[in-house]
Short mmCIF file of C-alpha atoms in Angstrom, two decimals:
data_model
loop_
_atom_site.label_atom_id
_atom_site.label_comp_id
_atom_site.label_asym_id
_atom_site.label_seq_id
_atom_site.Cartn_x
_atom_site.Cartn_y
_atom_site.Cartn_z
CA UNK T 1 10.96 -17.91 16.17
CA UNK T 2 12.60 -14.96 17.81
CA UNK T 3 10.04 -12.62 19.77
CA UNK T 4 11.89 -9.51 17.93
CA UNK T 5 9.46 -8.08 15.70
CA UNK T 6 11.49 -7.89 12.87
CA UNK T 7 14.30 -10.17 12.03
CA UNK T 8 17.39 -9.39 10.41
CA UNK T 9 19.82 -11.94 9.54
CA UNK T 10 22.57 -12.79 6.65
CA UNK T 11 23.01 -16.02 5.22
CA UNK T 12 25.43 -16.29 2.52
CA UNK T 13 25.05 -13.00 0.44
CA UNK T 14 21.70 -12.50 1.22
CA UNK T 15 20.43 -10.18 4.11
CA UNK T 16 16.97 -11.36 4.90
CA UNK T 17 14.30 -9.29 6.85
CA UNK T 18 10.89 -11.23 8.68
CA UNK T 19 8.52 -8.67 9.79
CA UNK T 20 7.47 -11.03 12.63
CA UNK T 21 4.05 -10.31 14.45
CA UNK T 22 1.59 -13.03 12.09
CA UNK T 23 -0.89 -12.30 14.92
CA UNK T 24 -1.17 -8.89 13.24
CA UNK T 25 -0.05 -9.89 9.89
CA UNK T 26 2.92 -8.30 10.66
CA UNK T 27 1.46 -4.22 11.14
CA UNK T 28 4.25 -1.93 11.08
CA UNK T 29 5.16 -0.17 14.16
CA UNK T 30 7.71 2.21 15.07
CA UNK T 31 9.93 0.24 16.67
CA UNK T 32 9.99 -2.27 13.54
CA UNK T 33 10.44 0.68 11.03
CA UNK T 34 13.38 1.73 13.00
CA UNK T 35 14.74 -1.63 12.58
CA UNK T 36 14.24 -1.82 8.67
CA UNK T 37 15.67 1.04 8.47
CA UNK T 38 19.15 0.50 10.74
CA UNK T 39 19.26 -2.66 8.71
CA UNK T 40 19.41 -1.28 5.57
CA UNK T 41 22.00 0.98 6.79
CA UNK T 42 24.21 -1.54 7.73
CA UNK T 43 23.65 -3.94 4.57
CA UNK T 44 24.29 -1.16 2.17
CA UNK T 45 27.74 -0.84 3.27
CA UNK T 46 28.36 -4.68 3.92
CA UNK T 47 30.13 -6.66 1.22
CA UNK T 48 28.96 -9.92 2.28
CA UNK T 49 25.32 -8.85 1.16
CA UNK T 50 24.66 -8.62 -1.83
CA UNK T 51 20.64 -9.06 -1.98
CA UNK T 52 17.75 -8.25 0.46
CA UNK T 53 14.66 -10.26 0.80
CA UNK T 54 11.93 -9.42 2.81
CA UNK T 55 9.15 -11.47 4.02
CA UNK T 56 6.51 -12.41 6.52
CA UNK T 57 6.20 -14.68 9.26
CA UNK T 58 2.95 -17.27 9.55
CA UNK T 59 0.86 -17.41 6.96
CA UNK T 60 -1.50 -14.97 6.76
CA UNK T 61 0.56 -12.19 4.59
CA UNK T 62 3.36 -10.20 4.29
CA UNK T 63 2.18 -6.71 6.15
CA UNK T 64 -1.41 -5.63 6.59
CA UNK T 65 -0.16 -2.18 7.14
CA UNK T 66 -0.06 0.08 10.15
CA UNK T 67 -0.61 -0.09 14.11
CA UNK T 68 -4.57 1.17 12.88
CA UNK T 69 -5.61 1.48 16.59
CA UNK T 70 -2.91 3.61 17.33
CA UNK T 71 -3.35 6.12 14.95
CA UNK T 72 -6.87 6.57 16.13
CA UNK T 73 -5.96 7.31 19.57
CA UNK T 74 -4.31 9.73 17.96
CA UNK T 75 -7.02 11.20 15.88
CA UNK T 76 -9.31 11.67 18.87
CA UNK T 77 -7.01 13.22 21.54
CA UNK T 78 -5.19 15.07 19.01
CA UNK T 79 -1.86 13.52 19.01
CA UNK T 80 1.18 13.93 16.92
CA UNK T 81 2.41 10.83 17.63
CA UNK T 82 0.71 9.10 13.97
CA UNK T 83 2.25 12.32 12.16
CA UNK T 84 6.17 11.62 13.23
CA UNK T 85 5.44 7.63 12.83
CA UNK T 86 4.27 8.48 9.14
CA UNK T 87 7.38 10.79 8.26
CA UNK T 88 9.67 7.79 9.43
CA UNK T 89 7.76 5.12 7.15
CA UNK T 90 8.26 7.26 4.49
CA UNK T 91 11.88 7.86 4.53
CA UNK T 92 11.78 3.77 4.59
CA UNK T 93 9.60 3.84 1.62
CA UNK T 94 12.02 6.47 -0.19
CA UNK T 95 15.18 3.80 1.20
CA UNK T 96 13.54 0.85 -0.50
CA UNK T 97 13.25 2.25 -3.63
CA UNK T 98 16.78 4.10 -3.72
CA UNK T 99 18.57 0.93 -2.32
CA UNK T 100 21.86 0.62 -4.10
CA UNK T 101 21.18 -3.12 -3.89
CA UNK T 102 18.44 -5.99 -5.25
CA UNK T 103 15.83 -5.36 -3.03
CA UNK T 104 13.42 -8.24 -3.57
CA UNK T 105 9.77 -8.57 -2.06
CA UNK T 106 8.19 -11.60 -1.34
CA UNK T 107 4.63 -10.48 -1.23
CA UNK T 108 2.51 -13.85 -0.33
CA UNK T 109 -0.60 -13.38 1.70
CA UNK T 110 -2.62 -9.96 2.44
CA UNK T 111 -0.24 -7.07 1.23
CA UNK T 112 -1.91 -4.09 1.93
CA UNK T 113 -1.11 -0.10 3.07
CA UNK T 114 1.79 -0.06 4.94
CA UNK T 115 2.90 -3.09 3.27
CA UNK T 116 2.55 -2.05 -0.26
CA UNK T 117 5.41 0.94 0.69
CA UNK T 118 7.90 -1.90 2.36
CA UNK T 119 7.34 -3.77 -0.68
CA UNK T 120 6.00 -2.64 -3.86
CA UNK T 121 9.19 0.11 -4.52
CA UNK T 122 11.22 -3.17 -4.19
CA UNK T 123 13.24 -3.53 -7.37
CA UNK T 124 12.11 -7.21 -7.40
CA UNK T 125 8.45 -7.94 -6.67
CA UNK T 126 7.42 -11.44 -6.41
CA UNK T 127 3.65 -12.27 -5.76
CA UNK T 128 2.04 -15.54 -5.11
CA UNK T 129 -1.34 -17.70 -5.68
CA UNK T 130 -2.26 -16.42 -1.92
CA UNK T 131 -1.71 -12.95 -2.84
CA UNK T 132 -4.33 -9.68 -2.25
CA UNK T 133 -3.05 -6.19 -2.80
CA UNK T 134 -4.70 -3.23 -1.79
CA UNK T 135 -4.44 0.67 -0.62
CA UNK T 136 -7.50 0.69 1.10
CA UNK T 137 -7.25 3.69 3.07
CA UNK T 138 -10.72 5.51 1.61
CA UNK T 139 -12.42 2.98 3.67
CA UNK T 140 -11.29 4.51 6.78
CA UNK T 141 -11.13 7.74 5.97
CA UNK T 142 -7.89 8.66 4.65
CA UNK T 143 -5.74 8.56 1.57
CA UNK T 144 -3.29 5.97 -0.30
CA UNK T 145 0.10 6.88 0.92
CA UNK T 146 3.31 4.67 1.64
CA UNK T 147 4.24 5.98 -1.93
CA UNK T 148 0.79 4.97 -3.14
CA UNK T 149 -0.37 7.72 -4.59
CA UNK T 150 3.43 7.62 -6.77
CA UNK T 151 2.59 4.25 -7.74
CA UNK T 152 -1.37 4.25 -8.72
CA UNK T 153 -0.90 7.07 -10.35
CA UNK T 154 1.98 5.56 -12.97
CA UNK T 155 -0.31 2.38 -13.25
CA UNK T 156 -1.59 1.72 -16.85
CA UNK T 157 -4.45 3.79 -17.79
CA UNK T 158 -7.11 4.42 -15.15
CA UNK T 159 -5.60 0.83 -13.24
CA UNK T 160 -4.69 2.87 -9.98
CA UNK T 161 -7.49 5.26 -9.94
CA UNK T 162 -10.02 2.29 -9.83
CA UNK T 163 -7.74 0.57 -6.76
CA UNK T 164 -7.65 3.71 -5.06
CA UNK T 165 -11.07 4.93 -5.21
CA UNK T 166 -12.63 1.30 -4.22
CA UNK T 167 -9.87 0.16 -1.93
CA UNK T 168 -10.64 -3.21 -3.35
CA UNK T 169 -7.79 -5.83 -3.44
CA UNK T 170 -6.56 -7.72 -6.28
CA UNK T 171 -4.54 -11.20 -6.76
CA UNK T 172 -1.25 -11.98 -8.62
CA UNK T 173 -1.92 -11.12 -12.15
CA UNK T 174 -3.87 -7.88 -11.34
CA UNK T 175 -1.44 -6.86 -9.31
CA UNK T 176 1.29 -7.16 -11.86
CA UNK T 177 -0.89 -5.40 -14.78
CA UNK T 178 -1.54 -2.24 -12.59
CA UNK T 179 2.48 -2.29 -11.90
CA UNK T 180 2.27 -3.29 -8.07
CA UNK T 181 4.68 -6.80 -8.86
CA UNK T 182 6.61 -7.87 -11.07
CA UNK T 183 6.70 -11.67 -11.35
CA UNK T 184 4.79 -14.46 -10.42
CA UNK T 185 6.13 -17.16 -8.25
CA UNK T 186 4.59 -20.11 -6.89
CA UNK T 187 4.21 -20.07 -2.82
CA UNK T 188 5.47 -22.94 -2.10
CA UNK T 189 9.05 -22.49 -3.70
CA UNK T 190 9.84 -19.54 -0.70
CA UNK T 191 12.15 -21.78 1.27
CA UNK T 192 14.11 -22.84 -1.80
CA UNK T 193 13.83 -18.87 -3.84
CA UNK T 194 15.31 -17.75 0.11
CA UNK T 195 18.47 -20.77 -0.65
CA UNK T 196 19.04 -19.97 -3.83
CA UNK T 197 18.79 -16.06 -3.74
CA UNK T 198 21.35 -16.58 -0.47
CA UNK T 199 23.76 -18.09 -3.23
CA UNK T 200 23.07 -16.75 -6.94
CA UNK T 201 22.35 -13.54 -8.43
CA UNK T 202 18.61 -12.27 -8.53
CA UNK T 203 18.44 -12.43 -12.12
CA UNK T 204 19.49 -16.12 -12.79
CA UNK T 205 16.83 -17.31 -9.63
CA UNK T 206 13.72 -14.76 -10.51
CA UNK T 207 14.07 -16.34 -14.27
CA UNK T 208 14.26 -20.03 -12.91
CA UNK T 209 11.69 -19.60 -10.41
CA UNK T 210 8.84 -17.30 -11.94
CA UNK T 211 5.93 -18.72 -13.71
CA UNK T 212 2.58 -17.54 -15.07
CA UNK T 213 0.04 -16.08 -12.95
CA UNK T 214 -3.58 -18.04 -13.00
CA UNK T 215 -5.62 -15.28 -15.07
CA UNK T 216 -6.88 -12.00 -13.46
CA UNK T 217 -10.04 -9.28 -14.05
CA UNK T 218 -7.77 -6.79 -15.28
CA UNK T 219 -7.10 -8.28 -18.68
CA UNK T 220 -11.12 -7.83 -19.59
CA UNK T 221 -11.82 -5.05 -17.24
CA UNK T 222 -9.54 -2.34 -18.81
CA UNK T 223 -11.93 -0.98 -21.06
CA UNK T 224 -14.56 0.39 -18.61
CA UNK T 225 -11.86 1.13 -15.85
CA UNK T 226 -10.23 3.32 -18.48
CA UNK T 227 -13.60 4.51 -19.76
CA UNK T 228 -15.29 5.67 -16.37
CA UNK T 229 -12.40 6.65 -14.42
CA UNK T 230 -11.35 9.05 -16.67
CA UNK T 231 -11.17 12.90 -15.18
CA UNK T 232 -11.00 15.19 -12.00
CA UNK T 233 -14.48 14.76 -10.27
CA UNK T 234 -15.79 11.45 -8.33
CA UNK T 235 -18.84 12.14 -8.76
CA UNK T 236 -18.64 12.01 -12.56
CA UNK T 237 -16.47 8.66 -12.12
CA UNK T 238 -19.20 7.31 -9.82
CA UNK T 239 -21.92 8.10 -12.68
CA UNK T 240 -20.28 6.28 -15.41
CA UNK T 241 -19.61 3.18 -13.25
CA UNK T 242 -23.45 3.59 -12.72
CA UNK T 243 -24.55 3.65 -16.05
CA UNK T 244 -22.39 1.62 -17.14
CA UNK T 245 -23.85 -1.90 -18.75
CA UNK T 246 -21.32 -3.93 -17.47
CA UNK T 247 -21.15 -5.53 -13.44
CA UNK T 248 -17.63 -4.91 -12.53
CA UNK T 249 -18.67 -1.00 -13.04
CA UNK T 250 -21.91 -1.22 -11.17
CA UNK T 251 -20.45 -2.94 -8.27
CA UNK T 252 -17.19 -0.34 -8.38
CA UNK T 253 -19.82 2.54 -8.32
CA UNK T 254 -21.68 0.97 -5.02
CA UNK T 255 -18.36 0.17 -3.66
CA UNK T 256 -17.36 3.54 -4.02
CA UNK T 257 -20.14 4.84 -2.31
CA UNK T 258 -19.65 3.07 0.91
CA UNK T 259 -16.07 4.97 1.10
CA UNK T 260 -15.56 8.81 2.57
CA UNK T 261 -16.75 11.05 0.13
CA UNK T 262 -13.65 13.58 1.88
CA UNK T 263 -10.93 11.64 1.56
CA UNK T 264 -12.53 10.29 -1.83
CA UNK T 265 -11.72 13.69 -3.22
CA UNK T 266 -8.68 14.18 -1.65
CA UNK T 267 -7.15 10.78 -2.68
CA UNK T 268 -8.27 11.39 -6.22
CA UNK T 269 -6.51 15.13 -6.24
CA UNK T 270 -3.52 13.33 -5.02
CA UNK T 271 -3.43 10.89 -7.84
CA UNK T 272 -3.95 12.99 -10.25
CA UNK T 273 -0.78 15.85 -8.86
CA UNK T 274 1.25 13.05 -8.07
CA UNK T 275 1.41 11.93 -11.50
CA UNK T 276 2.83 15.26 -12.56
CA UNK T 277 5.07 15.42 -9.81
CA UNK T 278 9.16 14.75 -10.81
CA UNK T 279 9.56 11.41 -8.30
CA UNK T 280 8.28 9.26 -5.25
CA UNK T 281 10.31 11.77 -2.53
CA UNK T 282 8.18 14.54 -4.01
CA UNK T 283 4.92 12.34 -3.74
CA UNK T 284 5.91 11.32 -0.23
CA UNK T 285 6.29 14.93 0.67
CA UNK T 286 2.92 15.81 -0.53
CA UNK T 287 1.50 12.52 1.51
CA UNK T 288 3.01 14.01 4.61
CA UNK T 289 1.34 16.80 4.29
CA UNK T 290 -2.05 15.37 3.65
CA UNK T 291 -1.87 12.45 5.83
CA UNK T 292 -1.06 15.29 8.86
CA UNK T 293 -3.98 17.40 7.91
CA UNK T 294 -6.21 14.29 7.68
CA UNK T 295 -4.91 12.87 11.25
CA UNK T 296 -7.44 16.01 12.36
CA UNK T 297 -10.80 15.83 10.37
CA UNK T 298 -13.59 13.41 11.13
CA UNK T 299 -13.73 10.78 8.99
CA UNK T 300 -10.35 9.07 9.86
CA UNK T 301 -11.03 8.26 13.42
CA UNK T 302 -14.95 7.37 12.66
CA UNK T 303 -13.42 5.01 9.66
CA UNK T 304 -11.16 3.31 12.41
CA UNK T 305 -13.85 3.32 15.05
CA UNK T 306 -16.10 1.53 12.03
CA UNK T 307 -14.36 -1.17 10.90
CA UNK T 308 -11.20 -1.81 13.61
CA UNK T 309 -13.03 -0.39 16.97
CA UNK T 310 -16.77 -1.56 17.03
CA UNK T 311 -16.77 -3.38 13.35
CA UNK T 312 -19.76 -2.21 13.29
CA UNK T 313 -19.28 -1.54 9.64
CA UNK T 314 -21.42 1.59 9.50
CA UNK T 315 -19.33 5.03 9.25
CA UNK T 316 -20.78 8.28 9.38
CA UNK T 317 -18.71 10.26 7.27
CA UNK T 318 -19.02 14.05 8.11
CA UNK T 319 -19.82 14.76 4.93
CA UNK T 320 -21.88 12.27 4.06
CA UNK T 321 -21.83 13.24 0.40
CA UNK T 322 -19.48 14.18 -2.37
CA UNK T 323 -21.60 17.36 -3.66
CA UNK T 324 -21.23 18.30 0.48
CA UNK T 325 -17.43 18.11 0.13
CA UNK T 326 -15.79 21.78 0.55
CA UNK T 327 -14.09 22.50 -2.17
CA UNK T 328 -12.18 25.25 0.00
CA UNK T 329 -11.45 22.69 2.58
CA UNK T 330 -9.70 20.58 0.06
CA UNK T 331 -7.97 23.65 -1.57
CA UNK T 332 -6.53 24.15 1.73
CA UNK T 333 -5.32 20.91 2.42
CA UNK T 334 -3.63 20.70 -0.47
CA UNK T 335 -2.07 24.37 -0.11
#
């Protein structure tokens, strides 16, 4: 396969993009945003397309988001460098879900951060047996964006506030109940969904195609998600999941706990205003803003240094509480 780290290429009246580095499950960098983007450019205004696909190459997963390492050299030399990288991902995220054409997502593998906003504002999201989801950002310090905090926040019930305060990831059918996919499509039917999608219209190949997903938690776990996740403050969320008889909670409360109490609160404040704001450019903006104010406190580059750096798996978050969390700090990111 070509050494270009995304491909773009049109076979019949389909224009196909392969983000194409499996050895990083396909992390977004700047150069491959800027090729999404000129792509979609072109095939907006090209009659022979008619319908964009994108994938991943190898097997491993569509995107596992951004270029992590580089956003903590950043962080510690205080660089701007993360900050201009972010406001171009989100104008792609914005393109995706504007684009005046199918836009289908082939989300197979480890979808998660970056490649939730390349894929899950797709008009056509298609999710496999080998799929996991997730916006895991709290674990490293910062906050769902890519359009996440649009998207969790307009799941059912509390659906998004439980992914986004545990980070956890979900398969096929969970994914589709909290409104991250749409269909369900076996994983090995990609090379013939590509053919056929290269010669039909979406509609007519998504409805011979998609199938039922095997069963998720979702389905049975509603009740206590929607239950304990309800309201402003973590710490009230984290004391229901507590007390809470059933084992799903209990293990969502100690999940929790392991995550930055900062960007805990700040990820749940952006939930909550994004779900009042009027669409995803507005969310996006308000992303921007936090994502660049969060590029400078600590936890972001300790999260990093915890789990990509030294794995040692061990971050000291600075707070190292929620009730230490400054509620003027937070005012002020926000403001």
């Amino acid at each position: 396969m070509s050494a270009a780290p995304v491909i773009a290429e049109v076979s019949g009246h389909l224009g196909h993009l392969i983000l194409n580095r499996p050895r990083a499950i396909n992390a977004l960098t700047p150069e491959m945003v800027a090729i999404l983007r000129r792509s979609l450019a072109e095939w907006a205004d090209d009659d022979r397309v008619r319908t964009v696909l994108i994938s991943g190459a190898g097997e491993r997963g569509l995107c596992a988001g951004g270029d992590i390492r580089a956003i903590h050299a950043d962080a510690v030399s205080g660089g701007t460098g993360s900050v201009d990288f972010w406001a171009e991902e989100y104008r792609l995220n914005a393109t995706v879900a504007g684009y005046p054409k199918p836009f289908v997502a082939w989300m197979d593998g480890l979808v998660m951060g970056g490649g939730i906003g390349v894929s899950a504002h797709a008009s056509v999201r298609l999710v496999t047996e080998r799929s996991r989801l997730a916006m895991p950002e709290v674990g490293i310090g910062m906050h769902p964006d890519v359009g996440g905090s649009w998207l969790l926040s307009h799941a059912p019930g509390e659906l998004g506030t439980h992914l986004a305060l545990t980070g956890s990831p979900v398969g096929a059918a969970d994914g589709i109940a909290a409104g991250l996919a749409d269909h369900f499509v076996p994983a090995g039917g990609f090379a013939e969904l590509t053919r056929a999608l290269s010669e039909r219209p979406v509609e007519e190949v998504v409805a011979a195609f998609a199938t039922s997903a095997p069963a998720g938690e979702f389905a049975t776990a509603r009740g206590w998600i929607d239950a304990c996740y309800a309201g402003d403050s973590v710490r009230a969320i984290v004391e229901r999941l507590a007390r809470h008889p059933e084992p799903g909670a209990q293990a969502a409360a100690k999940e929790i706990a392991t995550r930055s109490p900062t960007a805990l609160t700040i990820t749940l404040r952006s939930l909550r205003t994004a779900a009042g704001l009027p669409d995803l450019r507005a969310a996006l903006d308000q992303e921007l803003r936090l994502s660049a104010a969060m590029l400078r406190l600590p936890d972001l580059a300790e999260g990093i240094r915890a789990q990509i750096i030294d794995k040692d798996r061990r971050p000291r978050w600075q707070p190292a509480t929620l009730d230490e969390v400054s509620a003027e700090l937070i005012d002020e990111i926000f403001e």
